[in-house]
Amino acid sequence: MLEVEDLHVRYRRLRAVRGVSLTVGEGEIVCLVGPNGAGKSSTLRSISGLHPPSQGDVRLAGRSVVGMAPESIARMGLSMVPEGRHVFTQLTVEENILLGSQMRRDRKQVRADFERMLESFPFLRGRLSTPGGKLSGGEQQQLVIARALMTSPRLILLDEPSLGLAPMVVDTVYEILKGLRDEGITLLVVEQSTHRALENGDRIYIIRSGQIELEGDCSELTDERVEQAYFGFDQAAAETDGRTRF
């Protein structure tokens, strides 16, 4: 579904991403995990066309999208849920949801998909005339996921969907994401929590300082190995000499 090869991203002199390669297969939840400033969001922005890479290739369903406008990439079936949710606070819940269908022409199917969103996210039905800014953080996250689904995507990029949410709400969000995967939607999820990624993803990539340090199946990797890649130190060596090395 998605292939990223030797991706480099620059912001003037700053090298935010340095040779990242990753793949996301159809119907997978793949987690891109790393600390603040690791290059996670820059990778997503480059994939979606918001910030073209300085080097490398991004292929969606086998077709290179480098140099394409974000709206053209979106028409190929990619939708992005940015960090911070980006709800339109003055628009109603209904208006926020329908914004996701702006590029579609199949209006009859749009209405059918809108009804499906209300079934998938039941709380929305009673809030359709409520301004988006009046919703809680967890409700806003579900709203932007519903808005992304209204684009009729094949692949959704989610940038830290658990940011600022209570643990129980995070659990609800990830149950929704796993349900989407079971329906055949592919997801690339940026996370900071290694535990949450291992618990909910199919595969994981650890990124640090703009480079991939570790990749593998979530079912096969241990917390210890993932944390060593995340923090950039060898726990066994640290215990041997009595100090933690970063």
Short mmCIF file of C-alpha atoms in Angstrom, two decimals, residues 1-181:
data_model
loop_
_atom_site.label_atom_id
_atom_site.label_comp_id
_atom_site.label_asym_id
_atom_site.label_seq_id
_atom_site.Cartn_x
_atom_site.Cartn_y
_atom_site.Cartn_z
CA MET A 1 0.00 0.00 0.00
CA LEU A 2 2.68 2.51 1.06
CA GLU A 3 6.42 2.39 0.34
CA VAL A 4 8.84 5.03 1.60
CA GLU A 5 12.40 4.73 0.36
CA ASP A 6 15.45 6.69 1.57
CA LEU A 7 13.34 9.69 2.60
CA HIS A 8 15.18 12.90 3.52
CA VAL A 9 13.37 15.99 4.75
CA ARG A 10 14.98 19.39 5.32
CA TYR A 11 13.78 22.65 6.79
CA ARG A 12 16.43 25.00 5.40
CA ARG A 13 19.62 23.80 7.13
CA LEU A 14 17.87 21.45 9.53
CA ARG A 15 17.87 17.78 8.49
CA ALA A 16 14.67 16.50 10.13
CA VAL A 17 14.56 13.09 8.40
CA ARG A 18 17.69 11.22 7.28
CA GLY A 19 17.13 8.27 4.99
CA VAL A 20 13.91 6.78 6.38
CA SER A 21 12.59 3.68 4.61
CA LEU A 22 9.38 1.93 5.66
CA THR A 23 6.45 -0.01 4.24
CA VAL A 24 2.81 -0.29 5.23
CA GLY A 25 0.92 -3.28 3.89
CA GLU A 26 -2.77 -3.25 3.08
CA GLY A 27 -4.93 -3.78 6.16
CA GLU A 28 -2.14 -3.14 8.69
CA ILE A 29 -1.69 -0.83 11.64
CA VAL A 30 1.94 0.25 11.48
CA CYS A 31 3.27 2.49 14.27
CA LEU A 32 6.07 5.01 13.84
CA VAL A 33 7.40 5.61 17.34
CA GLY A 34 10.00 7.97 18.71
CA PRO A 35 10.68 10.82 21.14
CA ASN A 36 9.94 14.48 20.49
CA GLY A 37 11.93 15.85 17.58
CA ALA A 38 12.70 12.41 16.15
CA GLY A 39 11.22 13.20 12.71
CA LYS A 40 7.85 11.47 13.05
CA SER A 41 5.60 14.34 12.03
CA SER A 42 8.01 15.44 9.31
CA THR A 43 7.80 11.96 7.81
CA LEU A 44 4.00 12.09 7.72
CA ARG A 45 3.99 15.60 6.26
CA SER A 46 6.33 14.49 3.52
CA ILE A 47 4.27 11.38 2.71
CA SER A 48 1.09 13.46 2.44
CA GLY A 49 2.71 16.08 0.20
CA LEU A 50 2.61 18.92 2.73
CA HIS A 51 6.41 19.17 2.75
CA PRO A 52 8.13 17.59 -0.27
CA PRO A 53 11.21 15.49 0.51
CA SER A 54 14.64 16.74 -0.45
CA GLN A 55 15.54 13.18 -1.46
CA GLY A 56 13.91 9.77 -1.70
CA ASP A 57 10.63 8.35 -2.95
CA VAL A 58 7.11 7.81 -1.64
CA ARG A 59 4.89 5.34 -3.47
CA LEU A 60 1.19 4.85 -2.86
CA ALA A 61 -0.19 1.65 -4.40
CA GLY A 62 2.97 1.47 -6.51
CA ARG A 63 2.78 5.03 -7.87
CA SER A 64 5.26 7.72 -6.84
CA VAL A 65 3.55 10.73 -5.26
CA VAL A 66 6.67 12.89 -4.80
CA GLY A 67 5.99 16.34 -6.21
CA MET A 68 2.23 15.87 -6.28
CA ALA A 69 -0.06 18.36 -4.56
CA PRO A 70 -1.62 17.19 -1.26
CA GLU A 71 -5.12 17.25 -2.76
CA SER A 72 -4.00 15.01 -5.62
CA ILE A 73 -2.50 12.54 -3.15
CA ALA A 74 -5.74 12.68 -1.16
CA ARG A 75 -7.70 11.76 -4.28
CA MET A 76 -5.57 8.61 -4.51
CA GLY A 77 -6.99 7.49 -1.18
CA LEU A 78 -4.73 9.00 1.49
CA SER A 79 -6.18 10.92 4.42
CA MET A 80 -4.27 12.53 7.29
CA VAL A 81 -5.34 13.27 10.87
CA PRO A 82 -2.78 15.85 12.06
CA GLU A 83 -1.42 16.28 15.56
CA GLY A 84 -3.67 18.42 17.74
CA ARG A 85 -6.88 17.26 16.04
CA HIS A 86 -7.54 20.55 14.13
CA VAL A 87 -11.29 20.61 14.68
CA PHE A 88 -12.99 23.65 13.16
CA THR A 89 -14.25 25.00 16.47
CA GLN A 90 -16.92 27.37 15.12
CA LEU A 91 -18.40 24.82 12.72
CA THR A 92 -20.96 22.31 13.91
CA VAL A 93 -20.17 18.64 14.32
CA GLU A 94 -22.16 17.89 11.15
CA GLU A 95 -20.26 20.53 9.17
CA ASN A 96 -16.92 19.21 10.44
CA ILE A 97 -17.79 15.67 9.34
CA LEU A 98 -19.02 16.72 5.90
CA LEU A 99 -15.85 18.72 5.25
CA GLY A 100 -14.18 15.37 4.67
CA SER A 101 -16.36 14.79 1.60
CA GLN A 102 -15.59 18.07 -0.19
CA MET A 103 -13.59 16.42 -3.01
CA ARG A 104 -16.15 13.67 -3.63
CA ARG A 105 -18.77 13.73 -6.35
CA ASP A 106 -20.75 10.65 -5.32
CA ARG A 107 -23.24 12.60 -3.19
CA LYS A 108 -25.59 9.65 -2.65
CA GLN A 109 -22.71 7.57 -1.27
CA VAL A 110 -21.60 10.56 0.81
CA ARG A 111 -24.95 10.58 2.60
CA ALA A 112 -24.71 6.83 3.13
CA ASP A 113 -21.20 7.22 4.54
CA PHE A 114 -22.40 10.06 6.78
CA GLU A 115 -25.03 7.76 8.27
CA ARG A 116 -22.36 5.11 8.73
CA MET A 117 -20.25 7.61 10.69
CA LEU A 118 -23.18 8.21 13.04
CA GLU A 119 -23.48 4.47 13.57
CA SER A 120 -19.74 4.05 14.14
CA PHE A 121 -19.53 7.07 16.47
CA PRO A 122 -22.98 7.08 18.19
CA PHE A 123 -22.34 10.15 20.38
CA LEU A 124 -22.12 12.29 17.24
CA ARG A 125 -25.80 11.84 16.39
CA GLY A 126 -26.90 13.84 19.41
CA ARG A 127 -24.26 16.53 18.82
CA LEU A 128 -24.70 17.36 15.14
CA SER A 129 -25.61 21.00 15.79
CA THR A 130 -22.97 21.46 18.52
CA PRO A 131 -19.89 23.57 17.64
CA GLY A 132 -16.81 21.37 17.34
CA GLY A 133 -15.02 23.46 19.94
CA LYS A 134 -17.54 22.40 22.60
CA LEU A 135 -16.53 18.73 22.43
CA SER A 136 -14.10 17.08 24.83
CA GLY A 137 -10.63 16.08 23.63
CA GLY A 138 -11.66 12.46 23.16
CA GLU A 139 -14.82 13.44 21.30
CA GLN A 140 -12.83 15.76 19.04
CA GLN A 141 -10.41 12.94 18.22
CA GLN A 142 -13.30 10.70 17.20
CA LEU A 143 -14.77 13.57 15.18
CA VAL A 144 -11.59 14.08 13.14
CA ILE A 145 -11.31 10.33 12.53
CA ALA A 146 -14.91 10.38 11.25
CA ARG A 147 -14.02 13.39 9.06
CA ALA A 148 -11.01 11.51 7.66
CA LEU A 149 -13.18 8.50 6.89
CA MET A 150 -15.54 10.71 4.88
CA THR A 151 -12.79 11.07 2.27
CA SER A 152 -13.28 7.35 1.54
CA PRO A 153 -9.60 6.62 2.23
CA ARG A 154 -7.52 3.53 1.61
CA LEU A 155 -4.75 4.75 3.94
CA ILE A 156 -5.02 7.02 6.99
CA LEU A 157 -2.04 8.75 8.59
CA LEU A 158 -2.62 9.64 12.24
CA ASP A 159 -0.22 11.93 14.07
CA GLU A 160 -0.28 11.13 17.82
CA PRO A 161 -4.01 10.36 18.16
CA SER A 162 -3.57 9.76 21.91
CA LEU A 163 -1.98 13.16 22.63
CA GLY A 164 -3.52 14.85 25.68
CA LEU A 165 -6.18 12.19 26.23
CA ALA A 166 -6.98 10.27 29.40
CA PRO A 167 -5.89 6.58 29.37
CA MET A 168 -9.46 5.26 29.13
CA VAL A 169 -10.18 7.57 26.20
CA VAL A 170 -6.96 6.44 24.50
CA ASP A 171 -8.14 2.84 24.82
CA THR A 172 -11.40 3.80 23.12
CA VAL A 173 -9.57 5.54 20.27
CA TYR A 174 -7.36 2.52 19.63
CA GLU A 175 -10.32 0.16 19.69
CA ILE A 176 -11.81 2.34 16.94
CA LEU A 177 -8.55 2.18 14.96
CA LYS A 178 -8.37 -1.61 15.26
CA GLY A 179 -11.97 -1.80 14.11
CA LEU A 180 -11.07 0.24 11.03
CA ARG A 181 -8.17 -2.12 10.31
#
